């Protein structure tokens, strides 16, 4: 019976950890790509209008902050949706496993 409980626990725990790493890697990659684009944009603006122009630097910083907020909001919304889907999937699988092993235990007790 203890082995059965350990097997069920291992099955139920597996799907949760698998999605988090991919999401974090994807978010890190997107952030790196955005930083590269921002540096390129800064260079273009700096060379076009003069690197000493403070208003341009402030505008670029403001645009970057706004873009970052939008990306973070979108990523948070995506994570909430994905988290909800994973939780629903986990609960459905958990219920299925419980029902399966309940039937097995009932059949053993009936014998």
mmCIF file with all atom_site columns, C-alpha atoms in Angstrom:
data_model
loop_
_atom_site.group_PDB
_atom_site.id
_atom_site.type_symbol
_atom_site.label_atom_id
_atom_site.label_alt_id
_atom_site.label_comp_id
_atom_site.label_asym_id
_atom_site.label_entity_id
_atom_site.label_seq_id
_atom_site.pdbx_PDB_ins_code
_atom_site.Cartn_x
_atom_site.Cartn_y
_atom_site.Cartn_z
_atom_site.occupancy
_atom_site.B_iso_or_equiv
_atom_site.pdbx_formal_charge
_atom_site.auth_seq_id
_atom_site.auth_comp_id
_atom_site.auth_asym_id
_atom_site.auth_atom_id
_atom_site.pdbx_PDB_model_num
ATOM 1   C CA . UNK A 1 1   ? 0.000   0.000   0.000   1.00 0.00 ? 1   UNK A CA 1
ATOM 2   C CA . UNK A 1 2   ? 2.872   2.403   0.783   1.00 0.00 ? 2   UNK A CA 1
ATOM 3   C CA . UNK A 1 3   ? 4.358   1.767   -2.657  1.00 0.00 ? 3   UNK A CA 1
ATOM 4   C CA . UNK A 1 4   ? 1.005   2.578   -4.211  1.00 0.00 ? 4   UNK A CA 1
ATOM 5   C CA . UNK A 1 5   ? 0.836   5.883   -2.346  1.00 0.00 ? 5   UNK A CA 1
ATOM 6   C CA . UNK A 1 6   ? 4.386   6.781   -3.442  1.00 0.00 ? 6   UNK A CA 1
ATOM 7   C CA . UNK A 1 7   ? 3.608   5.944   -7.064  1.00 0.00 ? 7   UNK A CA 1
ATOM 8   C CA . UNK A 1 8   ? 0.449   8.063   -6.984  1.00 0.00 ? 8   UNK A CA 1
ATOM 9   C CA . UNK A 1 9   ? 2.340   10.962  -5.392  1.00 0.00 ? 9   UNK A CA 1
ATOM 10  C CA . UNK A 1 10  ? 5.068   10.777  -8.053  1.00 0.00 ? 10  UNK A CA 1
ATOM 11  C CA . UNK A 1 11  ? 2.504   10.737  -10.854 1.00 0.00 ? 11  UNK A CA 1
ATOM 12  C CA . UNK A 1 12  ? 0.634   13.718  -9.446  1.00 0.00 ? 12  UNK A CA 1
ATOM 13  C CA . UNK A 1 13  ? 3.749   15.810  -8.820  1.00 0.00 ? 13  UNK A CA 1
ATOM 14  C CA . UNK A 1 14  ? 5.390   15.332  -12.244 1.00 0.00 ? 14  UNK A CA 1
ATOM 15  C CA . UNK A 1 15  ? 3.345   17.660  -14.495 1.00 0.00 ? 15  UNK A CA 1
ATOM 16  C CA . UNK A 1 16  ? 3.648   20.721  -12.259 1.00 0.00 ? 16  UNK A CA 1
ATOM 17  C CA . UNK A 1 17  ? 7.452   21.220  -12.361 1.00 0.00 ? 17  UNK A CA 1
ATOM 18  C CA . UNK A 1 18  ? 7.774   20.555  -16.086 1.00 0.00 ? 18  UNK A CA 1
ATOM 19  C CA . UNK A 1 19  ? 6.110   23.774  -17.295 1.00 0.00 ? 19  UNK A CA 1
ATOM 20  C CA . UNK A 1 20  ? 7.820   26.326  -15.012 1.00 0.00 ? 20  UNK A CA 1
ATOM 21  C CA . UNK A 1 21  ? 11.340  25.923  -16.410 1.00 0.00 ? 21  UNK A CA 1
ATOM 22  C CA . UNK A 1 22  ? 10.220  26.411  -20.009 1.00 0.00 ? 22  UNK A CA 1
ATOM 23  C CA . UNK A 1 23  ? 8.245   29.529  -19.129 1.00 0.00 ? 23  UNK A CA 1
ATOM 24  C CA . UNK A 1 24  ? 11.162  31.069  -17.226 1.00 0.00 ? 24  UNK A CA 1
ATOM 25  C CA . UNK A 1 25  ? 13.625  30.281  -20.031 1.00 0.00 ? 25  UNK A CA 1
ATOM 26  C CA . UNK A 1 26  ? 11.274  31.780  -22.590 1.00 0.00 ? 26  UNK A CA 1
ATOM 27  C CA . UNK A 1 27  ? 10.783  34.950  -20.529 1.00 0.00 ? 27  UNK A CA 1
ATOM 28  C CA . UNK A 1 28  ? 14.574  35.333  -20.054 1.00 0.00 ? 28  UNK A CA 1
ATOM 29  C CA . UNK A 1 29  ? 15.150  34.906  -23.790 1.00 0.00 ? 29  UNK A CA 1
ATOM 30  C CA . UNK A 1 30  ? 12.469  37.497  -24.623 1.00 0.00 ? 30  UNK A CA 1
ATOM 31  C CA . UNK A 1 31  ? 13.985  39.934  -22.123 1.00 0.00 ? 31  UNK A CA 1
ATOM 32  C CA . UNK A 1 32  ? 17.456  39.483  -23.651 1.00 0.00 ? 32  UNK A CA 1
ATOM 33  C CA . UNK A 1 33  ? 16.084  40.065  -27.148 1.00 0.00 ? 33  UNK A CA 1
ATOM 34  C CA . UNK A 1 34  ? 14.336  43.229  -25.970 1.00 0.00 ? 34  UNK A CA 1
ATOM 35  C CA . UNK A 1 35  ? 17.532  44.501  -24.334 1.00 0.00 ? 35  UNK A CA 1
ATOM 36  C CA . UNK A 1 36  ? 19.440  43.956  -27.585 1.00 0.00 ? 36  UNK A CA 1
ATOM 37  C CA . UNK A 1 37  ? 16.776  45.855  -29.541 1.00 0.00 ? 37  UNK A CA 1
ATOM 38  C CA . UNK A 1 38  ? 16.782  48.677  -26.994 1.00 0.00 ? 38  UNK A CA 1
ATOM 39  C CA . UNK A 1 39  ? 20.578  49.054  -27.191 1.00 0.00 ? 39  UNK A CA 1
ATOM 40  C CA . UNK A 1 40  ? 20.404  49.170  -30.980 1.00 0.00 ? 40  UNK A CA 1
ATOM 41  C CA . UNK A 1 41  ? 17.626  51.767  -30.834 1.00 0.00 ? 41  UNK A CA 1
ATOM 42  C CA . UNK A 1 42  ? 19.612  53.885  -28.361 1.00 0.00 ? 42  UNK A CA 1
ATOM 43  C CA . UNK A 1 43  ? 22.643  53.854  -30.646 1.00 0.00 ? 43  UNK A CA 1
ATOM 44  C CA . UNK A 1 44  ? 20.571  54.913  -33.657 1.00 0.00 ? 44  UNK A CA 1
ATOM 45  C CA . UNK A 1 45  ? 18.830  57.702  -31.751 1.00 0.00 ? 45  UNK A CA 1
ATOM 46  C CA . UNK A 1 46  ? 22.046  58.807  -30.073 1.00 0.00 ? 46  UNK A CA 1
ATOM 47  C CA . UNK A 1 47  ? 23.941  59.082  -33.363 1.00 0.00 ? 47  UNK A CA 1
ATOM 48  C CA . UNK A 1 48  ? 21.041  60.680  -35.233 1.00 0.00 ? 48  UNK A CA 1
ATOM 49  C CA . UNK A 1 49  ? 20.228  63.414  -32.736 1.00 0.00 ? 49  UNK A CA 1
ATOM 50  C CA . UNK A 1 50  ? 23.392  63.764  -30.732 1.00 0.00 ? 50  UNK A CA 1
ATOM 51  C CA . UNK A 1 51  ? 24.336  61.710  -27.698 1.00 0.00 ? 51  UNK A CA 1
ATOM 52  C CA . UNK A 1 52  ? 24.139  64.730  -25.362 1.00 0.00 ? 52  UNK A CA 1
ATOM 53  C CA . UNK A 1 53  ? 20.447  65.370  -25.941 1.00 0.00 ? 53  UNK A CA 1
ATOM 54  C CA . UNK A 1 54  ? 18.912  64.590  -22.535 1.00 0.00 ? 54  UNK A CA 1
ATOM 55  C CA . UNK A 1 55  ? 15.286  64.737  -23.686 1.00 0.00 ? 55  UNK A CA 1
ATOM 56  C CA . UNK A 1 56  ? 15.889  61.951  -26.208 1.00 0.00 ? 56  UNK A CA 1
ATOM 57  C CA . UNK A 1 57  ? 17.507  59.764  -23.572 1.00 0.00 ? 57  UNK A CA 1
ATOM 58  C CA . UNK A 1 58  ? 14.573  60.368  -21.217 1.00 0.00 ? 58  UNK A CA 1
ATOM 59  C CA . UNK A 1 59  ? 12.060  59.587  -23.962 1.00 0.00 ? 59  UNK A CA 1
ATOM 60  C CA . UNK A 1 60  ? 13.868  56.365  -24.877 1.00 0.00 ? 60  UNK A CA 1
ATOM 61  C CA . UNK A 1 61  ? 14.005  55.352  -21.209 1.00 0.00 ? 61  UNK A CA 1
ATOM 62  C CA . UNK A 1 62  ? 10.294  56.098  -20.821 1.00 0.00 ? 62  UNK A CA 1
ATOM 63  C CA . UNK A 1 63  ? 9.427   54.089  -23.945 1.00 0.00 ? 63  UNK A CA 1
ATOM 64  C CA . UNK A 1 64  ? 11.553  51.195  -22.714 1.00 0.00 ? 64  UNK A CA 1
ATOM 65  C CA . UNK A 1 65  ? 9.866   51.241  -19.307 1.00 0.00 ? 65  UNK A CA 1
ATOM 66  C CA . UNK A 1 66  ? 6.424   51.340  -20.905 1.00 0.00 ? 66  UNK A CA 1
ATOM 67  C CA . UNK A 1 67  ? 7.291   48.474  -23.257 1.00 0.00 ? 67  UNK A CA 1
ATOM 68  C CA . UNK A 1 68  ? 8.665   46.463  -20.340 1.00 0.00 ? 68  UNK A CA 1
ATOM 69  C CA . UNK A 1 69  ? 5.476   47.031  -18.325 1.00 0.00 ? 69  UNK A CA 1
ATOM 70  C CA . UNK A 1 70  ? 3.384   45.844  -21.274 1.00 0.00 ? 70  UNK A CA 1
ATOM 71  C CA . UNK A 1 71  ? 5.539   42.722  -21.719 1.00 0.00 ? 71  UNK A CA 1
ATOM 72  C CA . UNK A 1 72  ? 5.391   41.937  -18.006 1.00 0.00 ? 72  UNK A CA 1
ATOM 73  C CA . UNK A 1 73  ? 1.613   42.408  -17.918 1.00 0.00 ? 73  UNK A CA 1
ATOM 74  C CA . UNK A 1 74  ? 1.211   40.132  -20.942 1.00 0.00 ? 74  UNK A CA 1
ATOM 75  C CA . UNK A 1 75  ? 3.552   37.528  -19.448 1.00 0.00 ? 75  UNK A CA 1
ATOM 76  C CA . UNK A 1 76  ? 1.687   37.643  -16.137 1.00 0.00 ? 76  UNK A CA 1
ATOM 77  C CA . UNK A 1 77  ? -1.650  37.173  -17.872 1.00 0.00 ? 77  UNK A CA 1
ATOM 78  C CA . UNK A 1 78  ? -0.232  34.270  -19.909 1.00 0.00 ? 78  UNK A CA 1
ATOM 79  C CA . UNK A 1 79  ? 1.179   32.662  -16.759 1.00 0.00 ? 79  UNK A CA 1
ATOM 80  C CA . UNK A 1 80  ? -2.139  33.026  -14.952 1.00 0.00 ? 80  UNK A CA 1
ATOM 81  C CA . UNK A 1 81  ? -3.952  31.344  -17.843 1.00 0.00 ? 81  UNK A CA 1
ATOM 82  C CA . UNK A 1 82  ? -1.334  28.607  -18.101 1.00 0.00 ? 82  UNK A CA 1
ATOM 83  C CA . UNK A 1 83  ? -1.303  28.118  -14.332 1.00 0.00 ? 83  UNK A CA 1
ATOM 84  C CA . UNK A 1 84  ? -5.069  27.737  -14.309 1.00 0.00 ? 84  UNK A CA 1
ATOM 85  C CA . UNK A 1 85  ? -4.923  25.203  -17.144 1.00 0.00 ? 85  UNK A CA 1
ATOM 86  C CA . UNK A 1 86  ? -2.169  23.219  -15.417 1.00 0.00 ? 86  UNK A CA 1
ATOM 87  C CA . UNK A 1 87  ? -4.097  23.258  -12.152 1.00 0.00 ? 87  UNK A CA 1
ATOM 88  C CA . UNK A 1 88  ? -7.261  22.029  -13.892 1.00 0.00 ? 88  UNK A CA 1
ATOM 89  C CA . UNK A 1 89  ? -5.284  19.297  -15.632 1.00 0.00 ? 89  UNK A CA 1
ATOM 90  C CA . UNK A 1 90  ? -3.636  18.317  -12.347 1.00 0.00 ? 90  UNK A CA 1
ATOM 91  C CA . UNK A 1 91  ? -6.967  18.132  -10.527 1.00 0.00 ? 91  UNK A CA 1
ATOM 92  C CA . UNK A 1 92  ? -8.549  16.055  -13.298 1.00 0.00 ? 92  UNK A CA 1
ATOM 93  C CA . UNK A 1 93  ? -5.608  13.627  -13.316 1.00 0.00 ? 93  UNK A CA 1
ATOM 94  C CA . UNK A 1 94  ? -5.643  13.439  -9.526  1.00 0.00 ? 94  UNK A CA 1
ATOM 95  C CA . UNK A 1 95  ? -9.355  12.632  -9.519  1.00 0.00 ? 95  UNK A CA 1
ATOM 96  C CA . UNK A 1 96  ? -8.874  9.984   -12.216 1.00 0.00 ? 96  UNK A CA 1
ATOM 97  C CA . UNK A 1 97  ? -6.075  8.305   -10.245 1.00 0.00 ? 97  UNK A CA 1
ATOM 98  C CA . UNK A 1 98  ? -8.078  8.398   -7.015  1.00 0.00 ? 98  UNK A CA 1
ATOM 99  C CA . UNK A 1 99  ? -11.078 6.824   -8.731  1.00 0.00 ? 99  UNK A CA 1
ATOM 100 C CA . UNK A 1 100 ? -8.907  4.158   -10.337 1.00 0.00 ? 100 UNK A CA 1
ATOM 101 C CA . UNK A 1 101 ? -7.254  3.127   -7.089  1.00 0.00 ? 101 UNK A CA 1
ATOM 102 C CA . UNK A 1 102 ? -10.546 3.315   -5.197  1.00 0.00 ? 102 UNK A CA 1
ATOM 103 C CA . UNK A 1 103 ? -12.000 0.780   -7.654  1.00 0.00 ? 103 UNK A CA 1
ATOM 104 C CA . UNK A 1 104 ? -8.920  -1.424  -7.210  1.00 0.00 ? 104 UNK A CA 1
ATOM 105 C CA . UNK A 1 105 ? -9.179  -1.281  -3.414  1.00 0.00 ? 105 UNK A CA 1
ATOM 106 C CA . UNK A 1 106 ? -12.912 -1.992  -3.552  1.00 0.00 ? 106 UNK A CA 1
ATOM 107 C CA . UNK A 1 107 ? -12.313 -5.027  -5.755  1.00 0.00 ? 107 UNK A CA 1
ATOM 108 C CA . UNK A 1 108 ? -9.614  -6.274  -3.359  1.00 0.00 ? 108 UNK A CA 1
ATOM 109 C CA . UNK A 1 109 ? -11.924 -5.783  -0.374  1.00 0.00 ? 109 UNK A CA 1
ATOM 110 C CA . UNK A 1 110 ? -14.785 -7.534  -2.199  1.00 0.00 ? 110 UNK A CA 1
ATOM 111 C CA . UNK A 1 111 ? -12.649 -10.654 -2.631  1.00 0.00 ? 111 UNK A CA 1
#
